[in-house]
Amino acid sequence: MATTSNVLTDDSSVSRADRALLHVEKALNLAAGITIFALVLLAISNVLLRKLLNAPVPGYIDWTEQFMAVFAFLGLAYVQREGGHIRMDLLVGNLKGRLLWLFEFLSVIFMWVVVTALIYGTWFHFDRSFDFSAPNWSTDSSIDIALPLWPAKLAVPVALTILWLRLAVQIWAYGRGLVQGGDRIVAVPLPEDPAEQASKEAAAVGALGGDRRG
Amino acid sequence: MLWAGIGVDNLIDMRALLDGVSIFEVSLWLSGLLLVLVLIGVRVAFAAAFIGFVGLCAFFMQRQGFDQGLVTAAKLAGQVPHSKATQYALSLIPTFILIGYLAYFAGLTTALFEAAKRWVGWVPGGLGVATVFATAGFAAVSGASVATSAVFARIAIPEMLREGYDKRFAAGVVAAGGTLASLIPPSAILVIYAIIVEQSVGKLLLAGFLPGLVSALIYGALVMGLARLRPTLGPPVGGFTWGQRLSALPGALPILLVVFIIVYSIYFGWATPTEAGALGAGVVLTMALWKGMRWRDLQGALMEAAKLTVMIFAMIWGVLIYVRFLGFAKLPDAFAEFITGLDMGPYQILLLILLVYVVLGMFMDAIGMLILTLPITFPAVMALNGAEAGGVGALGMTNEEAAIWFGIIVVKMAELCLITPPIGLNCFVVAGVAQDAKMDISVQDVFRGASPFFVADVATVAVLIAFPGIVLWLPGLVG
C-alpha cells in the first residue's frame, strides 16, 4: 500500500506545476508525520504522568482530536501525487497509451467533482464554528479544556484545496496524454506492474538493499 | 450562498423530474455504479464519496429543487470528514502503523527469525515453522500483512534455499505467514472494523489474539505435516545447544514487551488503546534509536506512516459519506430484511456471505473490500442473529458478541485473499522481493506454494465458526 510511484518530469509547464505543488505537498505530509510523532509522545506522557504523578496531561483527548485533523487530511494531495490512494488496478493495469489516459482522465474528473463539492461543504462546516467577534474567534469548542475547534475544521478544506490543485494538474497532464498519445507522460504516476509495486512496497519497509540492521 | 444563486431551478424543475422516483431504487443503481467506478480504477475513497454525494443530491433535490438540494447535499457530505475522522478511537491507527515502520530499524526481524530457528528448527520443515512463528511474532509489532511478507521474504527465503528447501514451499510459507498480522494485536484492520460497526476497539483487539495464535499453530502444523509427507520440501535444521537457544532470546524480547503492553493495558483498562499503541511505538523507537537509527530514517518512517494513515482515513470518511446516503435510502435495512427473510438457516446464510467475500477478495484490496461492504453486510448479520437486548440470538450469542465474532471471521476471510490469485498482494510482494534479490522465484511459484495455506485458512475459519469461544473468551473476561 505504501508505494512510491514514478512520476516523470521535463521542462513543460505541466511538469513545472507538478513539481511546484510537490514542494507544498511534501511539506504538508511531513507535517502530518511529525504530528503522528507528537501524538505518540503526548500519549506516552499522558500515561506516565497519570500513573506516576497522578496528573494526566490537561485536555489530552481534546489535543489528540486536534492533532488528528492534521494527520487525517494534510497528506491527501501528496498521496494522490504518488498514486497511493487505494484502488483496483485490474483494468487500468492492463491498458496502455491513449485508452489508459482516457480512463485515468475520467477517474480524476470524478474525484475532482466530489472534491469541489467537499471543499464547499467542509468550508461551511468550518465557517459555522468561526466568528471574528467571538472569543478565540470561536463559536464552538472542545469538551474538556474548551479548545477552539475551527483550526482543526479549517485543515479539511485547506487540504482538499491542495488536492483540488493536484487533481487539476493531473487532468491537465492526462488530457495532454490523450492528445499526444504515447506511454510515458509527465506529471502523473505511471502504472507499474505488480512486481515493480511489490519491490517498492518492500523497499518502503527497508526489506531491500543493504540489509544493515533488519 | 455560493451555489444557491446559480438559478438552475429556473431551467429544470428537479422536484417534478424526480417526483415519484424511489430513492431506494436510486440507491441500488448508485451502488451498482459505485462498483463500476471501483472496477474502472477510480480511487476507492473518492468513488464512494462521489456516489454518496450524488445520492444525497438526488435525495435533497427531490425535496428542495436543484439549487437548494445541491447546497444541502454538499453541506451534509462536508460534515462527515472532520466529524468522523477526528474521533479519539481512530487515533490509534497511526501509532500502530508507526510501530510497523520502526520495527525494521529496531532490528527485530532477524532477531526473531534467529530465535525461532534455534528453538523449532529441529522439527520437520523446521525453517518453515520458524518462519511462521517469526512472522506471527513480527505481526505483534506490525499490523500490516504485506510489510511482514516483504521483510521475511528477504530474511527467511535465502536461508531456506541454502538449506535445500523447495523454493515454492519457502515462498508460500512467507506469503502466508504475513497474513497473521491481521489478527494478532496491534491490527489496523480490526480497528477499522470496530469504527465502521461502532464496537469497542479494545475488545476487538483482544478478540483477535487467540484466533491469531490458533492460525499460527495451524500453519505450523501444516508445514510440519507437509514436510513429513515429502521430506524433500524442507529438511529439519538442528544442532543448536541450549546456550545458543537462550542467547537468541534477548534480541526478540522487545516484541514480547510490545504485545504485553498492548494486551495488558487494554485487558486491565490500564491505558486506552491509543496510549497502549503509543507506548508500543515508544519501545520500538527506543530500540531503533539504540540500534543507530538516524534522523533521515525516522523522517522516512514518518513520511510513510503519514501516507498510509491518510489513505486509511480517506477510505473511512469517503465511505461514511456513502453510508450517510445509504441511511437516507434505507438500503441496509432493506438488505437485512431480505437476508432474514431467506428460507435458510442462519449458518447457511452466513456461509453465503463469506463466500461472497472470498470472491470479492480475489479482486479487491482487503481494507477497501471491508469498508465498502460492511455498511450493508454488518446490519444484515446483526439482524440474522436478532438477539433481544441482553438475550442470545439465532447464532447462539448476544448481538455484541456476534459483532465481535463476525469481525474476526470477516477479517480472516479478507486476509485469505492476500494469497489467492489473481491479485493476492502478499504473493506479488514475495515474488518481487525474491526477484530483486536475484532468486529464481516467479509469482506463480509463490501462489502454488501458498495454496495449502489457503486450505488451512478455510479450516481455521471453520474452527472459529464451530467454537466461537476462541474469539469471545478473552474479550468476555473484560466484561
XYZ file of C-alpha atoms in Angstrom:
693
model
C 0.000 0.000 0.000
C 2.802 2.385 0.703
C 4.153 2.530 -2.795
C 6.030 5.459 -4.205
C 5.219 5.796 -7.858
C 7.384 7.027 -10.643
C 6.427 10.433 -11.958
C 8.375 11.648 -14.976
C 9.465 15.260 -15.269
C 10.586 17.552 -18.102
C 10.596 21.315 -18.622
C 6.996 21.622 -19.826
C 4.672 23.891 -17.844
C 2.586 20.985 -16.568
C 5.679 19.315 -15.164
C 6.806 22.582 -13.572
C 3.379 22.956 -11.976
C 3.664 19.369 -10.744
C 6.996 19.996 -9.071
C 5.966 23.330 -7.590
C 2.952 21.686 -5.996
C 5.060 18.764 -4.847
C 7.079 21.068 -2.567
C 3.917 22.085 -0.735
C 2.577 18.535 -0.637
C 5.776 17.084 0.762
C 5.913 19.728 3.472
C 2.301 19.046 4.444
C 2.860 15.294 4.522
C 5.938 15.722 6.681
C 3.884 17.937 8.995
C 1.373 15.093 9.201
C 4.155 12.622 10.013
C 5.574 14.864 12.709
C 2.089 15.239 14.181
C 1.837 11.445 14.413
C 5.122 11.501 16.289
C 3.808 14.255 18.550
C 0.678 12.208 19.211
C 2.829 9.270 20.292
C 4.841 11.483 22.661
C 1.673 13.098 24.021
C 0.012 9.739 24.699
C 3.131 8.357 26.388
C 3.428 11.443 28.613
C -0.235 11.188 29.467
C 0.062 7.582 30.669
C 3.275 8.207 32.570
C 2.087 11.398 34.237
C -1.229 9.812 35.128
C 0.327 6.668 36.575
C 3.380 8.155 38.252
C 2.248 11.610 39.390
C -1.491 11.123 39.172
C -1.538 14.234 36.986
C -2.603 13.480 33.408
C -1.970 15.990 30.619
C -4.820 18.508 30.803
C -7.153 18.147 27.825
C -5.293 15.130 26.446
C -8.225 13.871 24.371
C -9.015 17.386 23.118
C -5.441 17.853 21.935
C -5.381 14.407 20.327
C -8.512 15.176 18.344
C -6.968 18.454 17.164
C -3.831 16.585 16.053
C -5.942 14.074 14.183
C -7.245 16.725 11.815
C -3.652 17.290 10.753
C -2.610 13.727 10.009
C -6.006 12.618 8.721
C -6.027 15.218 5.942
C -2.811 17.083 5.180
C -1.227 14.223 3.253
C -4.199 13.795 0.874
C -2.628 15.560 -2.101
C 0.827 14.043 -1.624
C -0.603 10.531 -1.662
C -2.575 11.360 -4.821
C 0.599 12.685 -6.448
C 2.399 9.435 -5.671
C -0.555 7.381 -6.922
C -1.051 5.930 -3.453
C -4.787 6.149 -2.755
C -6.166 2.634 -2.739
C -7.779 1.462 -5.944
C -8.303 -1.618 -8.059
C -5.920 -1.682 -10.968
C -7.163 -4.886 -12.522
C -8.485 -2.970 -15.531
C -6.203 0.055 -15.765
C -3.212 -2.174 -15.100
C -3.822 -3.815 -18.453
C -4.372 -0.690 -20.526
C -1.814 1.276 -22.482
C -1.476 4.577 -24.278
C -4.486 6.759 -25.073
C -7.062 4.320 -23.704
C -5.257 4.282 -20.356
C -5.044 8.075 -20.282
C -8.759 8.243 -21.075
C -9.682 6.097 -18.074
C -7.276 7.966 -15.814
C -8.670 11.264 -17.087
C -12.244 10.226 -16.313
C -11.244 8.817 -12.965
C -9.610 12.087 -11.930
C -12.625 14.079 -13.186
C -14.896 12.096 -10.834
C -12.571 12.866 -7.950
C -12.376 16.497 -8.923
C -16.170 16.882 -8.919
C -16.612 15.394 -5.465
C -13.615 17.265 -4.048
C -15.088 20.538 -5.339
C -18.353 19.807 -3.539
C -16.494 18.776 -0.402
C -14.410 21.957 -0.332
C -17.647 23.903 -0.196
C -19.213 21.568 2.371
C -16.200 21.370 4.659
C -15.633 25.142 4.396
C -19.215 25.630 5.531
C -18.581 23.205 8.401
C -15.605 25.365 9.400
C -17.418 28.633 8.845
C -20.132 27.736 11.328
C -17.590 27.381 14.113
C -15.701 30.556 13.236
C -16.652 34.093 14.190
C -14.279 37.077 14.285
C -16.247 38.730 17.036
C -16.308 35.706 19.375
C -13.632 34.902 21.986
C -10.847 32.897 20.269
C -12.852 33.627 17.075
C -14.736 30.517 18.004
C -18.402 29.633 18.301
C -17.802 26.067 19.460
C -15.076 24.385 21.468
C -13.809 21.022 22.676
C -15.445 19.393 25.690
C -12.688 19.267 28.273
C -10.480 22.338 28.035
C -12.525 24.351 25.537
C -10.031 24.483 22.671
C -11.490 26.312 19.680
C -12.475 23.768 17.018
C -12.171 25.988 13.963
C -8.443 25.411 13.291
C -8.983 21.650 13.013
C -12.070 22.152 10.887
C -10.167 24.564 8.653
C -7.491 21.929 7.997
C -10.014 19.925 5.951
C -10.928 22.468 3.236
C -7.288 23.581 3.088
C -6.048 20.025 2.476
C -8.855 19.434 -0.013
C -7.934 22.625 -1.874
C -4.350 21.411 -2.319
C -5.770 18.096 -3.505
C -8.039 20.031 -5.893
C -4.981 21.743 -7.368
C -3.201 18.377 -7.653
C -6.200 16.920 -9.470
C -6.257 19.939 -11.803
C -2.599 19.294 -12.681
C -3.403 15.628 -13.308
C -6.398 16.477 -15.500
C -4.088 18.724 -17.493
C -1.421 16.029 -17.758
C -3.791 13.197 -18.679
C -5.540 15.491 -21.161
C -2.152 16.164 -22.721
C -1.511 12.418 -22.832
C -4.852 11.925 -24.587
C -3.907 14.436 -27.249
C -0.275 13.425 -27.696
C -0.569 9.672 -27.117
C 2.409 7.592 -26.078
C 3.142 5.530 -22.996
C 5.293 7.868 -20.975
C 3.729 11.149 -19.995
C 4.920 13.612 -17.382
C 3.473 14.843 -14.078
C 1.357 11.779 -13.255
C 2.262 8.462 -11.604
C 2.892 5.918 -14.349
C 1.414 2.459 -13.998
C 3.647 -0.260 -12.589
C 3.271 -3.985 -12.838
C 2.641 -5.829 -9.565
C 6.270 -6.932 -9.294
C 7.529 -3.331 -9.510
C 4.888 -2.307 -6.992
C 5.916 -5.085 -4.669
C 9.578 -4.130 -4.827
C 8.751 -0.562 -3.901
C 6.495 -1.714 -1.111
C 9.291 -3.844 0.230
C 11.767 -1.002 -0.129
C 9.434 1.234 1.901
C 9.821 -1.030 4.909
C 13.526 -1.388 4.304
C 13.386 -5.015 3.262
C 15.510 -4.426 0.187
C 19.051 -3.384 -0.432
C 21.856 -3.306 2.129
C 20.234 -5.197 4.960
C 22.171 -3.392 7.640
C 20.024 -3.891 10.678
C 16.956 -5.926 9.692
C -24.979 31.003 -0.593
C -22.307 30.107 -3.028
C -24.420 27.994 -5.348
C -27.947 28.850 -4.395
C -27.798 31.714 -6.830
C -26.936 29.515 -9.828
C -30.563 29.559 -10.756
C -30.710 26.117 -12.313
C -34.167 25.908 -10.769
C -35.322 28.314 -13.465
C -34.153 25.898 -16.147
C -35.030 22.481 -14.741
C -37.648 21.639 -12.188
C -35.843 18.852 -10.365
C -38.732 18.348 -7.976
C -41.039 17.494 -10.855
C -38.359 15.452 -12.601
C -37.622 13.327 -9.534
C -41.234 13.194 -8.392
C -42.269 9.652 -7.572
C -38.733 8.285 -8.060
C -37.907 5.825 -5.308
C -34.705 6.833 -3.531
C -34.288 3.214 -2.541
C -34.114 2.199 -6.197
C -31.750 5.090 -6.863
C -29.524 3.737 -4.106
C -29.428 0.319 -5.774
C -28.429 1.851 -9.103
C -25.862 4.065 -7.490
C -24.374 1.144 -5.546
C -24.028 -0.678 -8.856
C -22.396 2.400 -10.336
C -20.017 2.521 -7.363
C -18.900 -0.993 -8.211
C -18.315 0.098 -11.817
C -16.295 3.130 -10.718
C -14.168 0.957 -8.452
C -13.673 -1.561 -11.263
C -12.502 1.078 -13.737
C -9.906 2.201 -11.225
C -11.327 5.296 -9.513
C -9.651 5.609 -6.092
C -11.998 3.755 -3.738
C -12.293 6.502 -1.110
C -13.321 9.102 -3.670
C -15.546 6.782 -5.690
C -17.532 6.134 -2.510
C -17.642 9.820 -1.589
C -18.740 10.690 -5.130
C -21.576 8.176 -5.137
C -22.623 9.232 -1.644
C -22.691 12.857 -2.708
C -24.665 12.144 -5.899
C -27.142 10.110 -3.844
C -27.556 12.903 -1.301
C -28.124 15.300 -4.211
C -30.885 13.066 -5.586
C -32.499 12.816 -2.162
C -32.495 16.552 -1.451
C -33.170 17.751 -4.986
C -36.335 15.682 -4.922
C -37.416 17.724 -1.905
C -35.784 21.120 -2.368
C -35.178 21.537 -6.073
C -31.779 21.705 -7.785
C -30.089 24.719 -6.219
C -31.009 24.244 -2.585
C -30.738 20.433 -2.879
C -27.172 20.746 -4.134
C -26.224 23.034 -1.265
C -27.811 20.803 1.367
C -26.101 17.707 -0.051
C -22.696 19.426 -0.085
C -23.160 20.639 3.490
C -24.219 17.224 4.749
C -21.330 15.498 2.975
C -18.983 18.224 4.209
C -19.699 17.471 7.855
C -18.510 13.890 7.510
C -14.720 14.192 7.009
C -13.948 16.292 10.068
C -16.537 14.848 12.431
C -15.811 11.205 11.571
C -12.051 11.314 11.137
C -11.286 13.083 14.396
C -12.852 10.564 16.751
C -10.429 9.699 19.513
C -10.770 5.927 18.962
C -9.269 6.265 15.467
C -6.128 7.892 16.819
C -4.506 4.546 17.486
C -4.271 3.697 13.781
C -1.198 5.887 13.132
C 0.527 4.602 16.286
C 0.151 1.025 15.056
C 1.346 1.997 11.599
C 4.376 3.764 13.019
C 5.309 0.706 15.098
C 5.358 -1.301 11.872
C 7.641 1.129 10.063
C 10.011 1.450 13.010
C 10.236 -2.275 13.736
C 12.673 -2.832 10.919
C 15.079 -0.232 12.252
C 14.875 -1.857 15.671
C 16.444 -4.999 14.185
C 13.575 -7.114 15.450
C 13.061 -9.176 12.328
C 16.349 -11.053 12.104
C 16.444 -11.451 15.866
C 13.032 -13.097 15.773
C 13.841 -15.414 12.911
C 17.127 -16.420 14.528
C 15.413 -17.190 17.840
C 12.612 -19.143 16.165
C 15.138 -21.084 14.078
C 17.176 -22.147 17.109
C 14.099 -23.184 19.075
C 11.972 -25.003 16.477
C 14.378 -25.654 13.585
C 14.763 -29.322 14.530
C 11.182 -30.309 13.561
C 10.318 -31.437 10.001
C 10.206 -28.316 7.802
C 11.874 -26.572 10.731
C 12.806 -23.337 8.974
C 9.253 -23.099 7.631
C 7.860 -23.483 11.134
C 10.389 -20.930 12.364
C 9.199 -18.537 9.656
C 5.589 -18.997 10.738
C 6.402 -18.188 14.369
C 8.718 -15.329 13.455
C 6.060 -13.762 11.226
C 3.493 -14.264 13.991
C 5.876 -12.534 16.387
C 6.564 -9.729 13.965
C 2.808 -9.432 13.413
C 2.706 -8.345 17.011
C 4.605 -5.196 16.173
C 3.262 -4.730 12.698
C -0.383 -4.537 11.736
C 0.446 -4.810 8.058
C 0.432 -8.168 6.308
C 2.151 -7.043 3.163
C 5.040 -5.420 5.001
C 5.504 -8.544 7.110
C 5.776 -10.724 3.999
C 8.189 -8.302 2.379
C 10.514 -8.277 5.358
C 10.587 -12.043 5.782
C 10.966 -12.729 2.085
C 14.309 -11.009 2.444
C 15.385 -12.805 5.606
C 13.861 -16.272 5.586
C 13.754 -17.327 1.931
C 17.513 -17.148 1.231
C 18.207 -19.174 4.353
C 15.626 -21.811 3.424
C 17.039 -22.059 -0.099
C 20.533 -22.513 1.333
C 19.277 -25.433 3.412
C 17.840 -27.043 0.289
C 14.182 -26.152 0.832
C 11.786 -26.308 -2.096
C 11.514 -22.757 -3.483
C 7.722 -22.818 -3.849
C 7.322 -24.124 -0.343
C 9.676 -21.486 1.076
C 7.973 -18.626 -0.763
C 4.488 -19.898 0.126
C 5.258 -20.030 3.836
C 6.437 -16.422 3.824
C 3.447 -15.152 1.818
C 1.002 -16.956 4.094
C 2.848 -16.085 7.294
C 2.370 -12.409 6.510
C -1.400 -12.755 6.795
C -1.062 -13.490 10.510
C -0.504 -9.767 11.101
C -4.176 -9.057 10.567
C -5.400 -10.757 13.720
C -2.591 -10.565 16.235
C -2.701 -7.181 18.012
C -1.952 -4.481 17.010
C -4.106 -4.890 13.927
C -5.095 -1.798 11.967
C -7.790 -3.632 10.045
C -9.580 -4.677 13.259
C -9.571 -1.076 14.446
C -11.166 -0.010 11.179
C -13.782 -2.723 11.544
C -14.542 -1.584 15.092
C -15.010 2.010 13.950
C -17.250 1.167 10.997
C -19.563 -1.085 13.015
C -19.305 1.027 16.196
C -17.950 -1.636 18.534
C -15.298 -1.443 21.252
C -11.835 -1.201 19.677
C -10.228 -2.735 22.754
C -12.477 -5.793 22.731
C -11.856 -6.454 19.046
C -8.113 -6.225 19.519
C -8.290 -8.687 22.401
C -10.596 -10.938 20.379
C -8.005 -11.230 17.609
C -5.296 -12.551 19.901
C -6.320 -16.212 20.332
C -7.561 -16.720 16.751
C -4.233 -15.300 15.571
C -2.420 -17.774 17.766
C -4.640 -20.632 16.541
C -3.923 -19.611 12.933
C -0.191 -19.662 13.625
C -0.412 -23.101 15.247
C -2.449 -24.471 12.337
C 0.114 -23.039 9.887
C 2.938 -24.578 11.896
C 1.220 -27.959 11.968
C 0.590 -27.748 8.240
C 4.244 -27.024 7.481
C 5.340 -29.950 9.653
C 2.760 -32.235 8.079
C 3.784 -31.332 4.531
C 7.483 -31.701 5.301
C 6.898 -35.058 6.936
C 4.925 -36.328 3.923
C 7.518 -35.060 1.460
C 10.840 -34.688 3.247
C 12.391 -33.042 0.163
C 10.243 -29.964 0.784
C 12.189 -28.921 3.816
C 14.671 -30.794 5.999
C 14.986 -30.093 9.740
C 17.809 -27.818 10.861
C 19.191 -28.938 14.167
C 22.324 -28.856 16.260
C 21.682 -25.824 18.411
C 22.722 -26.028 22.044
C 20.550 -24.728 24.865
C 23.090 -21.998 25.381
C 22.636 -20.835 21.792
C 18.891 -21.002 22.152
C 18.841 -18.901 25.314
C 21.255 -16.351 23.892
C 18.902 -15.753 20.943
C 16.079 -14.633 23.212
C 17.081 -11.127 24.370
C 17.000 -9.734 20.803
C 13.401 -10.847 20.433
C 12.274 -9.593 23.848
C 11.026 -6.137 22.783
C 8.344 -7.906 20.746
C 7.055 -9.663 23.840
C 7.162 -6.346 25.650
C 5.064 -4.640 22.968
C 2.468 -7.436 22.920
C 2.418 -7.463 26.698
C 1.929 -3.687 26.926
C -0.909 -3.657 24.417
C -2.799 -6.708 25.659
C -2.189 -5.930 29.355
C -3.195 -2.264 29.107
C -6.385 -2.966 27.246
C -7.252 -6.014 29.332
C -6.867 -4.273 32.674
C -8.038 -0.892 31.430
C -4.634 0.461 32.433
C -4.406 2.661 29.361
C -6.589 3.416 26.337
C -5.779 1.502 23.134
C -4.185 4.653 21.682
C -1.967 5.052 24.736
C -1.036 1.368 24.532
C -0.164 1.786 20.845
C 1.902 4.859 21.667
C 3.776 3.029 24.425
C 4.469 0.213 21.964
C 5.757 2.741 19.446
C 7.898 4.244 22.202
C 9.503 0.882 22.990
C 10.231 0.143 19.335
C 11.520 3.668 18.737
C 13.886 3.492 21.712
C 15.151 0.188 20.420
C 15.608 1.615 16.909
C 17.489 4.663 18.198
C 19.702 2.383 20.249
C 20.447 0.375 17.124
C 21.603 3.567 15.419
C 18.569 4.793 13.508
C 19.280 8.270 12.125
C 17.037 11.305 11.701
C 16.770 10.585 7.962
C 15.473 7.081 8.714
C 12.971 8.432 11.221
C 11.854 11.092 8.777
C 11.354 8.411 6.116
C 9.358 6.272 8.532
C 7.206 9.273 9.479
C 6.543 10.166 5.819
C 5.493 6.575 5.076
C 3.366 6.360 8.222
C 1.651 9.642 7.289
C 0.913 8.346 3.791
C -0.631 5.106 4.949
C -2.582 6.956 7.648
C -4.129 9.427 5.238
C -5.001 6.601 2.819
C -6.874 4.755 5.536
C -8.590 7.860 6.898
C -9.681 8.901 3.397
C -11.251 5.470 2.929
C -13.074 5.842 6.214
C -14.616 9.254 5.625
C -15.184 8.616 1.921
C -17.178 5.505 2.636
C -19.014 7.173 5.516
C -20.352 9.791 3.074
C -21.734 6.895 1.037
C -23.109 5.376 4.252
C -24.839 8.644 5.123
C -26.698 8.466 1.833
C -27.495 4.760 2.312
C -29.092 5.713 5.620
C -31.462 8.117 3.847
C -32.230 5.452 1.252
C -32.707 2.755 3.925
C -30.729 0.266 1.826
C -29.053 -1.530 4.775
C -32.451 -2.065 6.435
C -33.884 -3.498 3.242
C -30.914 -5.825 2.743
C -31.163 -7.026 6.344
C -34.858 -7.686 5.834
C -34.115 -9.607 2.648
C -31.438 -11.705 4.357
C -33.562 -12.595 7.353
C -36.483 -13.398 5.035
C -34.478 -16.051 3.147
C -35.659 -19.603 3.641
C -32.314 -20.818 5.025
C -30.703 -21.396 8.387
C -28.551 -18.606 9.841
C -25.311 -20.529 9.303
C -26.150 -21.246 5.677
C -26.725 -17.551 5.087
C -23.543 -16.677 6.924
C -21.674 -19.115 4.699
C -23.130 -17.443 1.611
C -21.985 -14.030 2.842
C -18.492 -15.391 3.492
C -18.389 -16.918 0.012
C -19.190 -13.532 -1.463
C -16.202 -12.174 0.474
C -13.907 -14.836 -0.972
C -14.959 -13.901 -4.494
C -14.718 -10.150 -3.868
C -11.402 -10.612 -2.134
C -9.914 -12.183 -5.226
C -10.222 -8.814 -6.915
C -10.140 -6.236 -4.164
C -7.828 -4.959 -1.508
C -8.777 -6.261 1.956
C -9.354 -2.913 3.666
C -11.208 -1.499 0.669
C -13.436 -4.530 0.451
C -14.329 -4.446 4.135
C -15.013 -0.730 4.291
C -17.189 -0.846 1.181
C -19.274 -3.868 2.142
C -19.622 -3.725 5.928
C -22.197 -0.921 5.964
C -24.533 -3.335 4.198
C -23.469 -6.796 5.409
C -22.977 -5.942 9.083
C -26.573 -4.854 9.797
C -27.710 -7.971 7.921
C -25.607 -10.252 10.104
C -26.876 -8.472 13.206
C -30.454 -8.952 12.008
C -29.622 -12.584 11.315
C -28.604 -13.035 14.931
C -31.539 -10.893 16.004
C -30.957 -11.096 19.754
C -33.097 -9.065 22.151
C -31.202 -6.734 24.482
C -29.266 -8.940 26.884
C -30.517 -12.122 25.205
C -28.981 -14.705 22.897
C -29.859 -14.752 19.179
C -30.011 -17.285 16.349
C -26.216 -17.602 16.188
C -26.122 -18.521 19.877
C -24.639 -15.253 21.126
C -25.611 -11.750 22.153
C -25.529 -9.054 19.498
C -22.318 -7.583 20.891
C -20.642 -10.994 20.837
C -21.894 -11.613 17.317
C -20.440 -8.282 16.203
C -17.004 -9.128 17.600
C -17.074 -12.685 16.320
C -18.174 -11.689 12.818
C -15.385 -9.111 12.768
C -12.716 -11.700 13.414
C -14.168 -14.106 10.836
C -14.537 -11.478 8.167
C -11.013 -10.104 8.712
C -9.647 -13.630 8.468
C -11.547 -14.025 5.193
C -10.212 -10.741 3.868
C -6.670 -11.809 4.682
C -7.167 -15.110 2.981
C -7.470 -13.127 -0.199
C -3.920 -11.839 0.142
C -2.695 -15.232 -1.007
C -5.260 -16.016 -3.734
C -4.793 -15.255 -7.430
C -5.166 -13.048 -9.385
C -4.159 -10.133 -7.147
C -3.035 -11.777 -3.884
C -0.763 -8.957 -2.863
C 1.404 -10.925 -0.445
C 2.402 -13.319 -3.210
C 3.370 -10.467 -5.522
C 5.394 -8.874 -2.766
C 7.267 -12.084 -2.011
C 7.965 -12.650 -5.707
C 9.005 -9.005 -6.093
C 11.486 -9.170 -3.236
C 12.799 -12.536 -4.400
C 13.358 -11.307 -7.955
C 15.006 -8.194 -6.642
C 17.430 -10.385 -4.716
C 18.094 -12.446 -7.878
C 16.304 -15.546 -6.609
C 14.609 -17.679 -9.236
C 11.037 -17.482 -7.867
C 8.066 -16.438 -10.021
C 4.674 -15.168 -8.866
C 3.166 -18.478 -9.963
C 5.631 -20.309 -7.731
C 4.507 -18.262 -4.761
C 0.814 -18.754 -5.482
C 1.326 -22.513 -5.765
C 3.405 -22.616 -2.628
C 0.777 -20.672 -0.720
C -2.182 -22.787 -1.837
C -2.025 -25.320 1.052
C -2.262 -22.378 3.452
C -5.470 -21.293 1.780
C -6.918 -24.668 2.759
C -5.561 -24.196 6.285
C -7.239 -20.795 6.499
C -10.560 -22.236 5.462
C -10.115 -24.816 8.232
C -9.320 -22.020 10.697
C -12.477 -20.144 9.756
C -14.460 -23.358 10.214
C -12.916 -23.829 13.663
C -13.761 -20.248 14.631
C -17.348 -20.726 13.473
C -17.684 -24.023 15.321
C -16.019 -22.736 18.504
C -16.837 -19.040 18.855
C -15.418 -19.272 22.373
C -11.897 -18.980 20.908
C -12.841 -15.495 19.760
C -15.089 -14.440 22.603
C -13.318 -15.749 25.691
C -10.688 -13.031 26.092
C -12.914 -10.012 25.367
C -15.621 -11.651 27.527
C -13.342 -11.522 30.559
C -13.179 -7.733 30.327
C -16.963 -7.544 30.695
